[in-house]
XYZ file of C-alpha atoms in Angstrom:
717
model
C 33.058 189.281 29.993
C 32.541 188.242 26.576
C 31.550 190.977 23.909
C 27.892 190.085 23.408
C 25.177 191.631 21.264
C 23.398 193.993 22.649
C 20.727 193.888 20.077
C 19.322 190.368 19.673
C 17.664 191.302 16.289
C 20.965 192.074 14.925
C 22.664 188.992 16.002
C 19.598 186.705 14.751
C 20.145 188.126 11.392
C 23.955 187.845 11.422
C 25.571 190.104 13.202
C 25.259 193.843 11.420
C 23.038 192.689 8.465
C 20.212 194.980 7.684
C 18.028 192.198 7.093
C 14.628 192.180 9.201
C 14.862 188.400 11.242
C 12.071 185.814 10.402
C 8.763 186.396 11.900
C 9.034 182.175 12.350
C 12.436 182.316 14.077
C 11.216 185.104 16.210
C 8.236 182.830 17.403
C 10.616 180.194 17.409
C 12.759 181.834 20.196
C 9.623 182.704 22.152
C 8.592 179.276 22.590
C 11.956 178.333 23.305
C 12.214 180.609 26.005
C 8.562 179.652 27.238
C 9.521 176.093 27.140
C 13.046 176.974 29.158
C 10.946 178.822 31.854
C 8.349 175.966 32.472
C 10.615 173.314 32.858
C 12.344 175.057 35.479
C 9.404 176.006 37.697
C 7.926 174.113 40.422
C 4.778 171.441 40.115
C 2.593 174.163 41.815
C 3.215 176.824 39.260
C 2.916 174.610 36.693
C -0.280 173.257 37.393
C -1.235 176.718 38.151
C -0.356 178.215 34.651
C -1.694 175.101 32.967
C -5.349 176.003 34.961
C -5.215 179.302 34.228
C -4.310 178.010 30.256
C -7.600 175.914 30.306
C -10.030 178.155 32.133
C -9.000 180.935 29.749
C -10.711 179.320 26.675
C -13.296 177.739 28.883
C -14.375 180.907 30.196
C -14.158 182.658 26.612
C -16.543 180.035 25.094
C -18.739 180.529 27.914
C -19.441 184.178 27.786
C -19.819 183.462 23.686
C -22.489 180.824 23.917
C -23.934 183.430 25.792
C -23.850 185.956 24.105
C -25.160 184.249 20.844
C -28.343 183.197 23.229
C -28.900 186.721 23.690
C -28.542 187.774 20.321
C -31.242 185.196 18.954
C -33.634 187.029 21.425
C -32.639 190.455 20.175
C -33.378 189.249 16.691
C -36.587 187.485 17.625
C -37.603 191.078 19.334
C -36.429 192.942 16.243
C -39.183 190.139 14.185
C -41.507 191.093 16.650
C -41.154 194.969 15.978
C -41.124 194.165 12.086
C -44.562 192.777 12.625
C -45.918 196.009 14.247
C -46.632 197.693 10.551
C -46.739 201.376 9.784
C -49.354 202.232 12.836
C -47.197 201.466 15.452
C -47.424 204.041 18.033
C -44.319 205.188 20.464
C -46.533 206.242 23.141
C -48.174 204.632 26.286
C -51.870 204.709 27.315
C -51.716 206.086 30.281
C -55.147 206.362 30.588
C -56.456 202.773 30.840
C -55.723 201.211 34.300
C -52.889 198.361 34.556
C -53.215 194.903 36.105
C -51.484 191.920 36.018
C -52.198 189.072 33.450
C -53.165 185.534 34.726
C -51.846 182.374 32.443
C -49.679 182.566 29.690
C -49.685 185.311 27.136
C -50.548 183.331 24.016
C -53.637 181.709 25.643
C -55.120 185.655 26.351
C -54.438 186.653 23.145
C -56.374 183.574 21.649
C -59.453 183.908 24.350
C -59.943 187.438 24.317
C -60.063 190.510 22.029
C -57.033 192.479 21.597
C -56.892 196.395 21.021
C -53.364 196.776 21.144
C -49.931 195.166 22.454
C -47.665 197.185 23.700
C -43.761 196.242 24.141
C -41.799 198.016 26.693
C -37.788 196.865 25.698
C -34.905 197.839 27.887
C -31.112 196.895 25.983
C -29.367 194.800 28.271
C -25.356 195.489 27.311
C -25.437 195.550 23.768
C -28.466 193.050 23.379
C -32.145 193.387 23.690
C -33.558 190.662 26.066
C -35.941 192.365 29.154
C -39.534 193.425 27.991
C -42.876 193.884 29.517
C -46.169 193.271 27.260
C -49.097 195.368 27.862
C -52.366 194.086 26.228
C -55.283 196.330 26.073
C -58.239 194.467 26.050
C -61.900 195.534 27.293
C -60.773 198.784 28.924
C -57.817 197.427 30.748
C -53.968 197.152 30.157
C -52.751 193.424 31.268
C -49.219 193.610 31.808
C -47.215 189.870 30.743
C -43.335 189.038 31.794
C -42.821 186.234 28.820
C -40.295 183.937 29.607
C -37.336 183.077 26.407
C -39.808 180.508 25.352
C -42.856 182.237 25.490
C -40.928 185.632 23.746
C -39.956 182.787 20.888
C -43.494 181.112 20.132
C -45.135 184.570 20.762
C -42.760 186.110 17.838
C -43.716 183.094 15.394
C -46.986 183.538 15.849
C -47.357 187.305 15.465
C -46.042 186.770 11.878
C -49.709 185.630 11.141
C -51.728 186.278 13.756
C -54.498 188.654 13.552
C -52.970 190.469 16.527
C -49.688 190.714 15.220
C -50.493 193.942 13.103
C -51.598 195.572 16.812
C -47.545 195.371 18.285
C -46.136 198.496 19.209
C -42.389 198.699 20.471
C -41.592 201.304 22.856
C -38.140 201.723 24.647
C -38.095 202.269 27.929
C -35.662 205.430 27.929
C -38.306 207.239 25.901
C -41.223 206.601 28.558
C -42.790 209.734 30.538
C -42.135 210.413 34.230
C -45.254 208.912 35.527
C -45.086 205.674 32.767
C -41.725 205.362 34.181
C -42.917 205.045 37.643
C -45.630 202.632 36.799
C -43.321 200.540 35.477
C -41.023 200.334 38.288
C -44.280 199.180 40.189
C -44.160 196.230 37.530
C -40.405 195.299 38.191
C -40.640 194.647 41.570
C -44.027 192.475 41.060
C -41.813 190.689 38.186
C -38.900 190.271 40.042
C -38.769 186.848 40.800
C -39.757 186.278 37.483
C -37.296 187.356 35.185
C -36.337 185.714 31.951
C -32.920 183.576 31.491
C -32.036 185.537 29.089
C -31.595 188.733 31.120
C -30.299 186.413 34.096
C -27.703 185.399 31.241
C -26.310 188.877 30.437
C -24.817 189.509 34.168
C -22.954 185.701 33.455
C -22.035 186.465 29.878
C -20.400 190.116 31.199
C -18.768 188.537 34.307
C -17.824 185.212 31.909
C -16.145 187.973 29.481
C -14.459 189.597 31.797
C -13.186 186.723 34.148
C -11.793 185.831 30.433
C -10.119 188.890 29.458
C -8.530 189.207 33.041
C -7.473 186.120 33.066
C -5.536 186.132 29.455
C -3.954 189.591 31.011
C -3.014 188.184 34.157
C -1.220 185.334 32.552
C 0.424 187.456 30.411
C 1.754 189.723 32.578
C 2.699 187.038 34.776
C 4.401 185.322 32.178
C 6.670 188.692 30.944
C 6.977 189.730 34.639
C 8.918 185.949 35.238
C 10.603 185.850 31.963
C 11.753 189.298 32.387
C 13.373 188.116 35.921
C 14.315 185.115 34.665
C 16.049 185.583 31.999
C 18.018 188.331 32.885
C 19.994 185.572 35.225
C 18.941 182.697 33.584
C 19.423 182.950 30.023
C 21.008 180.847 27.142
C 22.928 183.006 24.593
C 22.935 182.142 21.043
C 26.617 181.407 19.477
C 25.684 184.015 16.789
C 25.322 186.801 19.991
C 29.032 186.162 20.462
C 31.443 189.012 18.979
C 34.889 187.626 18.238
C 36.577 185.165 18.141
C 39.615 183.167 19.864
C 41.988 184.677 17.817
C 41.021 188.108 18.731
C 42.537 187.240 21.890
C 46.343 188.629 21.805
C 48.913 186.535 23.263
C 47.808 183.491 26.112
C 49.040 180.881 23.064
C 49.012 178.388 25.989
C 45.924 178.560 27.381
C 44.192 179.420 23.808
C 46.198 175.977 23.004
C 44.043 174.276 26.334
C 40.773 175.286 24.843
C 41.223 174.404 21.277
C 41.978 171.026 23.245
C 38.529 170.933 24.654
C 37.195 171.742 21.145
C 38.596 168.777 19.561
C 37.616 166.435 22.196
C 34.044 167.467 22.111
C 33.854 167.569 18.370
C 35.476 164.066 18.230
C 33.861 162.323 21.337
C 33.823 159.079 19.512
C 37.302 158.732 18.751
C 38.517 159.888 22.463
C 35.808 157.061 23.405
C 37.773 154.684 21.561
C 40.607 155.058 23.942
C 38.443 155.119 27.137
C 38.633 158.798 27.466
C 34.182 159.077 27.840
C 34.262 161.333 31.236
C 31.798 164.382 31.269
C 32.981 167.425 30.040
C 33.501 169.403 32.934
C 35.809 171.724 33.033
C 37.713 174.344 35.627
C 39.029 177.864 34.815
C 41.411 179.154 37.106
C 43.358 182.210 37.740
C 43.612 185.503 38.524
C 40.321 188.174 38.073
C 40.563 189.872 34.547
C 42.539 186.590 32.066
C 39.827 186.398 29.943
C 38.067 183.527 31.496
C 34.309 184.376 30.119
C 35.338 185.614 26.632
C 37.213 182.340 26.257
C 34.235 180.268 27.380
C 31.720 182.395 24.953
C 34.931 181.763 22.048
C 34.401 178.318 22.785
C 30.757 178.461 22.505
C 30.509 180.082 19.215
C 33.635 177.716 17.898
C 31.306 175.057 19.017
C 27.801 176.378 17.775
C 26.977 175.850 20.852
C 24.404 177.889 23.306
C 25.809 179.040 26.396
C 24.413 180.271 29.904
C 26.304 182.529 32.182
C 25.847 182.499 35.894
C 27.582 184.359 38.728
C 27.991 181.535 41.169
C 28.157 184.439 44.168
C 24.287 185.077 42.829
C 23.228 181.400 43.624
C 22.352 181.839 47.184
C 19.042 184.090 47.150
C 18.439 184.519 50.792
C 16.276 181.252 51.309
C 16.600 177.901 52.190
C 18.030 175.723 49.255
C 17.675 178.683 47.010
C 21.258 178.014 45.687
C 20.787 174.331 45.564
C 16.982 175.197 43.362
C 19.158 177.797 41.242
C 21.862 174.751 40.206
C 18.592 172.569 39.474
C 16.895 175.021 37.543
C 20.012 175.409 35.581
C 20.414 171.885 35.083
C 17.085 171.408 33.770
C 17.686 174.226 31.235
C 20.432 172.738 29.681
C 19.404 168.983 29.692
C 16.123 170.544 27.295
C 18.707 171.967 25.179
C 20.673 169.006 25.410
C 23.714 170.317 23.602
C 25.168 173.358 25.322
C 27.411 175.308 28.029
C 27.076 176.136 31.236
C 29.567 178.780 32.252
C 29.548 179.355 36.562
C 31.999 182.192 37.260
C 33.041 183.632 40.422
C 32.576 180.089 41.927
C 35.544 180.582 44.599
C 32.675 179.420 47.328
C 32.074 176.500 45.614
C 35.197 175.007 45.873
C 35.873 175.546 49.493
C 35.933 172.618 51.462
C 32.546 171.688 53.255
C 31.401 171.373 56.601
C 30.660 174.999 57.223
C 29.050 176.757 60.101
C 26.315 177.296 57.110
C 24.308 174.070 56.135
C 22.733 175.894 53.101
C 26.161 176.619 51.709
C 27.096 172.612 51.843
C 23.479 172.020 50.193
C 24.647 174.263 46.953
C 27.996 172.401 46.911
C 26.468 168.549 47.002
C 23.882 169.771 43.849
C 26.981 170.989 41.876
C 28.601 167.470 42.981
C 25.495 165.577 41.774
C 25.262 167.895 38.423
C 29.495 167.360 37.795
C 28.942 163.521 38.546
C 30.355 160.725 36.352
C 27.194 159.273 35.790
C 25.331 160.512 33.497
C 22.852 159.752 30.499
C 23.316 159.688 26.352
C 21.655 163.303 26.552
C 23.546 165.078 29.730
C 26.871 163.748 27.922
C 26.777 166.475 25.810
C 26.557 169.302 27.985
C 29.744 171.106 28.893
C 30.145 172.862 31.923
C 32.466 175.196 32.993
C 33.467 176.446 36.328
C 35.756 179.398 36.438
C 37.025 180.819 39.926
C 40.028 183.252 40.838
C 42.263 181.292 42.703
C 43.336 177.378 42.133
C 43.882 174.028 44.441
C 48.006 175.438 44.996
C 46.993 179.077 46.258
C 43.782 177.957 48.478
C 42.751 174.188 49.816
C 40.164 173.066 48.011
C 37.463 170.406 48.097
C 38.538 167.139 46.816
C 35.617 165.815 45.565
C 34.739 169.273 43.860
C 38.437 168.636 42.754
C 37.903 164.829 41.138
C 34.643 165.659 39.257
C 37.160 167.931 36.619
C 38.881 165.589 34.271
C 40.484 169.402 32.574
C 41.945 172.048 34.210
C 43.000 175.115 32.758
C 45.206 177.660 34.632
C 45.252 181.226 33.604
C 48.034 183.793 34.083
C 48.890 187.447 34.179
C 50.675 188.320 30.504
C 53.892 188.742 30.194
C 55.960 191.686 28.799
C 55.863 190.693 25.099
C 51.683 190.001 25.487
C 51.393 192.921 27.384
C 53.009 194.837 24.198
C 51.106 193.195 22.012
C 47.736 193.359 23.860
C 48.497 197.065 24.603
C 48.948 197.298 20.721
C 45.886 195.569 19.601
C 43.778 198.030 21.766
C 45.529 200.847 20.647
C 44.868 199.677 16.912
C 41.014 199.537 17.577
C 41.149 203.251 17.539
C 44.683 203.868 15.521
C 43.399 207.559 13.776
C 43.565 208.845 17.355
C 46.651 207.866 18.442
C 50.302 210.051 18.278
C 52.254 208.138 15.606
C 55.766 206.817 16.660
C 54.621 206.525 20.181
C 57.052 204.497 22.555
C 55.470 202.239 24.729
C 58.509 200.643 26.778
C 58.047 202.404 29.830
C 53.920 202.390 29.819
C 54.436 198.257 29.635
C 57.096 198.156 32.083
C 54.945 200.029 34.893
C 51.765 197.357 34.127
C 54.100 194.212 35.105
C 51.517 192.486 36.794
C 48.210 194.010 35.244
C 45.611 191.636 33.310
C 44.488 192.136 30.330
C 41.052 193.456 31.461
C 43.341 195.908 33.281
C 45.281 196.972 30.172
C 41.917 197.506 28.392
C 40.319 199.599 30.900
C 43.626 201.896 31.083
C 43.490 202.133 27.292
C 39.711 203.106 27.236
C 40.459 205.601 30.246
C 43.059 207.179 28.150
C 40.406 207.494 25.569
C 38.205 209.190 27.692
C 41.389 211.658 28.579
C 41.595 212.352 24.957
C 38.258 213.107 23.855
C 38.174 215.660 27.020
C 41.021 217.223 25.996
C 40.964 216.900 22.442
C 44.016 215.897 21.890
C 45.233 212.496 20.266
C 46.448 209.387 22.626
C 49.881 209.609 22.908
C 52.607 208.756 26.171
C 51.918 211.291 29.235
C 47.795 210.646 28.074
C 48.275 206.342 28.641
C 50.393 207.493 32.128
C 47.504 209.230 33.242
C 45.415 207.007 32.410
C 47.231 204.287 34.015
C 47.724 206.402 37.654
C 43.648 206.973 37.499
C 42.900 203.682 36.906
C 45.476 201.284 39.060
C 45.720 204.121 42.371
C 41.997 206.013 41.863
C 41.404 209.393 41.916
C 43.575 211.987 44.299
C 42.574 215.648 45.333
C 45.261 218.186 46.254
C 43.058 219.967 48.510
C 42.507 217.502 51.344
C 46.108 218.654 52.471
C 47.161 221.818 50.552
C 46.370 223.927 53.708
C 47.971 221.595 56.297
C 51.339 222.612 56.181
C 52.300 220.135 59.141
C 50.268 217.182 57.660
C 52.298 217.953 54.196
C 55.616 217.626 55.822
C 54.675 214.785 57.915
C 53.747 212.544 54.763
C 56.608 214.259 52.656
C 58.645 212.717 55.035
C 57.049 209.426 55.309
C 57.107 208.542 51.663
C 60.500 209.660 50.828
C 61.499 207.268 53.922
C 60.105 204.386 51.482
C 61.442 205.536 48.709
C 65.325 206.017 50.018
C 65.097 202.288 51.272
C 64.361 201.068 48.020
C 66.990 203.686 45.948
C 69.625 202.613 48.831
C 69.397 198.742 47.391
C 68.590 199.281 43.982
C 71.548 201.871 43.485
C 73.938 199.323 44.985
C 72.622 196.550 42.601
C 72.587 199.203 39.619
C 76.445 199.784 39.968
C 76.164 203.080 40.144
C 74.773 203.326 36.220
C 72.012 206.044 36.802
C 70.237 204.568 33.716
C 69.873 201.061 35.074
C 69.091 202.477 38.354
C 66.273 204.580 36.704
C 65.151 201.607 34.836
C 64.769 198.999 36.928
C 63.091 200.951 40.391
C 59.785 199.999 41.251
C 58.683 203.698 42.194
C 56.833 205.944 39.215
C 55.830 208.413 41.311
C 55.856 210.441 44.633
C 52.701 212.348 45.525
C 51.291 214.634 48.308
C 47.780 214.252 47.292
C 45.171 212.824 49.295
C 43.911 209.095 47.517
C 40.342 208.093 48.929
C 40.514 204.381 47.665
C 43.005 203.450 50.655
C 42.213 206.706 52.617
C 46.004 207.525 52.249
C 47.089 211.288 52.533
C 49.713 210.540 50.354
C 51.179 207.892 47.634
C 53.840 205.992 46.242
C 52.899 205.053 42.854
C 55.129 201.858 41.656
C 55.205 199.169 39.257
C 54.888 195.634 40.840
C 57.942 194.059 40.787
C 59.009 191.333 37.980
C 60.538 188.671 40.690
C 57.580 185.754 41.116
C 60.010 184.083 43.362
C 60.929 185.729 46.718
C 64.013 184.710 48.350
C 64.457 185.765 51.958
C 66.888 188.773 50.979
C 63.779 190.110 49.016
C 61.438 189.401 52.035
C 63.365 191.544 54.621
C 64.255 194.067 51.728
C 60.202 194.417 51.435
C 59.994 194.917 55.268
C 62.280 197.733 55.499
C 60.758 199.681 52.672
C 57.288 199.482 54.897
C 59.071 200.227 57.540
C 60.854 203.064 56.313
C 57.936 205.334 56.911
C 57.337 205.310 60.164
C 61.275 205.667 60.778
C 61.740 208.433 58.929
C 59.282 209.676 61.048
C 60.718 208.813 64.398
C 64.090 210.416 63.172
C 62.488 213.661 62.271
C 59.418 214.134 64.813
C 60.790 211.663 67.703
C 58.722 208.608 69.111
C 55.727 210.751 70.299
C 55.673 212.331 66.923
C 54.737 209.105 64.713
C 51.259 209.109 63.080
C 48.610 206.236 62.481
C 49.753 206.836 58.558
C 51.846 203.702 58.985
C 48.937 201.409 59.792
C 48.558 199.382 56.979
C 52.598 199.516 56.237
C 52.584 197.228 59.566
C 49.847 195.300 58.890
C 51.373 194.543 55.355
C 54.663 194.096 57.663
C 52.870 191.620 60.191
C 51.775 189.382 57.017
C 55.124 189.052 55.381
C 56.886 188.013 58.831
C 53.995 185.729 59.772
C 54.525 184.126 56.241
C 58.443 184.024 56.655
C 58.407 182.857 59.856
C 55.157 180.839 60.290
C 54.408 179.294 56.809
C 57.901 178.975 55.385
C 60.111 178.351 58.460
C 62.671 181.038 58.444
C 64.663 182.119 61.314
C 63.861 178.733 62.784
C 66.076 175.891 62.789
C 63.861 173.294 60.941
C 61.948 174.174 58.145
C 58.502 173.754 59.227
C 54.861 175.148 58.061
C 52.908 175.673 61.162
C 50.170 177.888 59.623
C 49.050 174.685 57.689
C 47.864 172.874 60.605
C 44.893 175.834 60.813
C 42.733 174.002 58.330
C 39.894 176.510 59.591
C 41.729 179.610 58.063
C 42.321 181.255 61.635
C 45.699 182.252 62.042
C 46.640 181.311 65.618
C 50.060 182.471 66.492
C 52.133 180.463 68.869
C 54.664 182.125 71.262
C 57.521 180.721 69.726
C 56.248 182.027 66.644
C 55.783 185.375 68.004
C 58.820 185.895 69.486
C 60.728 185.394 66.506
C 58.522 187.602 64.807
C 58.982 190.383 67.092
C 62.410 189.821 67.773
C 62.938 189.975 63.488
C 60.714 193.358 63.212
C 62.907 195.144 65.498
C 66.341 193.605 64.162
C 64.876 195.106 60.315
C 63.471 198.648 61.849
C 66.814 198.871 63.569
C 68.439 198.545 60.588
C 66.152 200.621 58.397
C 66.211 203.744 61.061
C 70.256 203.603 60.547
C 69.889 203.624 57.208
C 67.854 206.639 57.049
C 70.110 208.562 59.865
C 72.721 209.006 56.963
C 69.742 210.203 54.529
C 68.818 212.768 56.943
C 70.221 215.575 54.943
C 68.986 214.101 51.819
C 65.538 213.183 53.377
C 65.503 217.194 54.374
C 65.675 218.402 50.482
C 63.636 216.150 49.107
C 60.808 216.865 51.523
C 61.098 220.471 50.409
C 61.451 219.957 46.786
C 58.010 217.549 47.158
C 56.476 220.177 49.145
C 56.785 222.917 46.655
C 55.887 220.727 43.639
C 53.378 218.565 45.168
C 54.463 215.359 43.242
C 57.614 214.192 41.881
C 58.288 211.673 39.382
C 60.936 208.974 39.514
C 63.399 210.812 36.645
C 62.642 214.162 38.737
C 63.375 212.556 42.382
C 67.028 210.983 40.851
C 67.326 214.408 39.275
C 67.401 216.020 42.888
C 69.486 213.449 44.621
C 72.133 213.642 41.903
C 71.997 217.398 42.106
C 72.361 217.258 45.807
C 75.154 215.181 45.978
C 76.952 216.698 43.356
C 76.349 220.116 45.890
C 77.634 218.325 49.104
C 80.575 216.879 47.128
C 81.470 220.535 45.753
C 80.877 221.938 49.213
C 83.002 219.243 51.196
C 85.841 219.709 48.656
C 85.949 223.298 49.025
C 86.656 222.634 53.042
C 88.474 219.855 52.903
C 86.208 217.302 53.898
C 86.647 214.439 51.050
C 90.129 213.642 51.987
C 91.600 214.772 48.683
C 91.047 218.236 46.800
C 91.132 216.468 43.649
C 88.835 213.763 43.880
C 86.156 213.630 40.941
C 83.184 214.759 41.738
C 79.870 212.512 41.529
C 78.051 213.464 37.562
C 75.146 216.027 38.005
C 72.037 214.929 36.273
C 72.014 216.679 32.874
C-alpha cells in the first residue's frame, strides 16, 4: 500500500509542520465530503435528507413563535402583578363560597362592586400562562377562567381602573390543601375552556423537542454514513501521500512508463494534435507486492490530483447489483471532482471473461465497461482510471472488450539481483544506526530470488523486530532468521520432538528431496564444492513442524533463477518431488510410505499435466489440449492420462534407483539431522564430504578402490 498520512491535520498543514490548519480549510474539507456523500446517494435518500433539513428550521421557528407568544402572556401577568400594590395578600379567602361567574370578566367588574380580585396562577414550563380569577363581591367569590384576549384587556384596564388596586396574585403551589381541592374542582369545570396560551404550551415543547431530535438524528445519520462511506470511498489528497516516485529503488523501466502517463496527461493538447485523445484508462498488472499501489499514489502526487483507492474484491456487497451500484457511486464522486485518479486494486475478477454462472458478476463488469468507454464528456476526460490485477492477459485469459478499454498497460515484474540488493540496502539505510557495519548481503540477496519488494520490506522489518527483542544489531544472521520466519512461517520443534518414528520418517523423506537435487547439481559443478554450495537452491533442512502448510518437516530453499523451463528441468523437478516418497519406500517398504507426500504428488501431477497436455511433450505433435477447456475445468483425455502415468512411473523408477545408491549416505545424514533437529546447506555438504572421505579411506584399507594409491576425496575443512 502507499504511505499515506495517518494524521490528516498534519497532512493539511504540510506534512510535519506544527502550524494549525486553517478553520476555513477544515470547513471546506467537510463540505466537500458532504457533497461527495450526497452525490452518490439514491433519490429516496436525497429527498429524505432534504425533507429533514427543511423540517428542522420549520419546527424550530414554530417553537420560537409559540414561546414568544407565551412570553408575552407572562409579561401581561407581571403587569397585573405590578398593579396589585403593597396591600397584596398571598392567601386565599376560604370563608366565602365560590360560584361560577357568568358573562365576561370585564363586564362583571364594571357592573358590580368588587372587594378583592385573586389571581391564582401556575407556571407552564418556564412561562406563566394558566390562571383562575376569584372575584369577591357581595359575600361570594365568582370564579372566571379568562381567555388570552380577555387577559390582555384585563391587564391593560387594571392600570387605570379603580379595581386595579384590589388585585392579589397567589402561586397555585402555595395554596393550602382545602384550597387546592377547591381548585381541582374548578379545573374540572373549566377543562373545556383552557386558554390558547396553555394549549400552545405543549405544542411549543413538542415542536422544540422534535426540532432538536431531527437535528441530532440528521447529524448522527450523516456521521454514521460518512464514517462508513469514506472508510471505503474516500479521496486521498496529494499532500497526504508520503514519499515520491524517486523513493522506489530500481524498476526504472516501470517508472518510465508512469512518467509517460504523467507527460501525456499534462500535455493533453499536444498529444491531441497527433490524434491521441483517448481517455486515461491505465491497466497495472503483475505479481502482488511489486509496487502497483505505491506507483499510483506517487503518480497522484506528481500530478497534484486526489486519488480514490478501492479494492475491486469489495465491490460486491451481498445485494443484487451491489457491485455496479458501488462503481456508479465511485464514478459520480469522480465526475464531481472532475480532475482525479480512481485506483481499483485486486481487479482479477473484473478482467475475467463474462458469461459466468452469476449474472451480477457480469453486471459489475458491464458497468465498468460503460465507465471506461471512450465516449466521454470533456469533464470526464480528465479522470484517470487505474485498474490493477495480479496477472496479465498472457498468463490468464481476459475479456477482450475489457482489454480494449485500456490504451496504456504497465506490466510490473519481480526485481532482479541488483535491484534486490539496492532495495534491501534502501530499507537497511532507513535504520542505519541499528545495522551491523560491513555486512555481507550476497547470500541474503541470493536466497530472496523471486521475492517482491513488499516481501523484502517485510523481511527487513521482521529482522528489526527480532533485533529489538534480542537487544542486538541487525546482522546477516538476523536477516536469515527473518527470511525464514517470513517465507516459511513459524516452526515448532515440539510437534515431533518425542515421536522418534515420525522424526525418522520425516528425515528420510526430506533427504530424499535433497539428494536427488544434490546429484544433478554436483555433476553441473564438476567437483567444485564452492560452486556447488552457491548453485544449490537448498538453504536449510529441518525436522520442525510448519503449520503454514501442515508439514512435519521442510526444506527451505530459494527459487530458481531460470525463467524458462526446459524438458530436462521439468523432469528434474519431478524427480526431486518424487524423491521423498521414493526414499520412504526404500527404507520402509511400499506399505511403509506415508501421506506426507500428498503435496509432492499433487505438484507432480500438475507439472506432468502442463508438460503433456499444455506443452505437447512426449507426443508426436506439439499441441496444447489444455487451451480447449475455456471454462477452466481440467478434463484429462485417456491418451494424456496414459502418457502422464507412463512418464511418472519412469521418473519414479529413475529416482528410486538413484537414491538406492545413496542409501548408506541417507542413513548417515538422517542420524545427524535427528540429532541436530535442522541443518544448513553448508553443514549438509560438510557431512557428505566427511562421509565420502571416511568411506574412501575404509575402501582403500580393504582394497575395494582398485588401487591403494588413488587420491582420496577432499574432506571439508
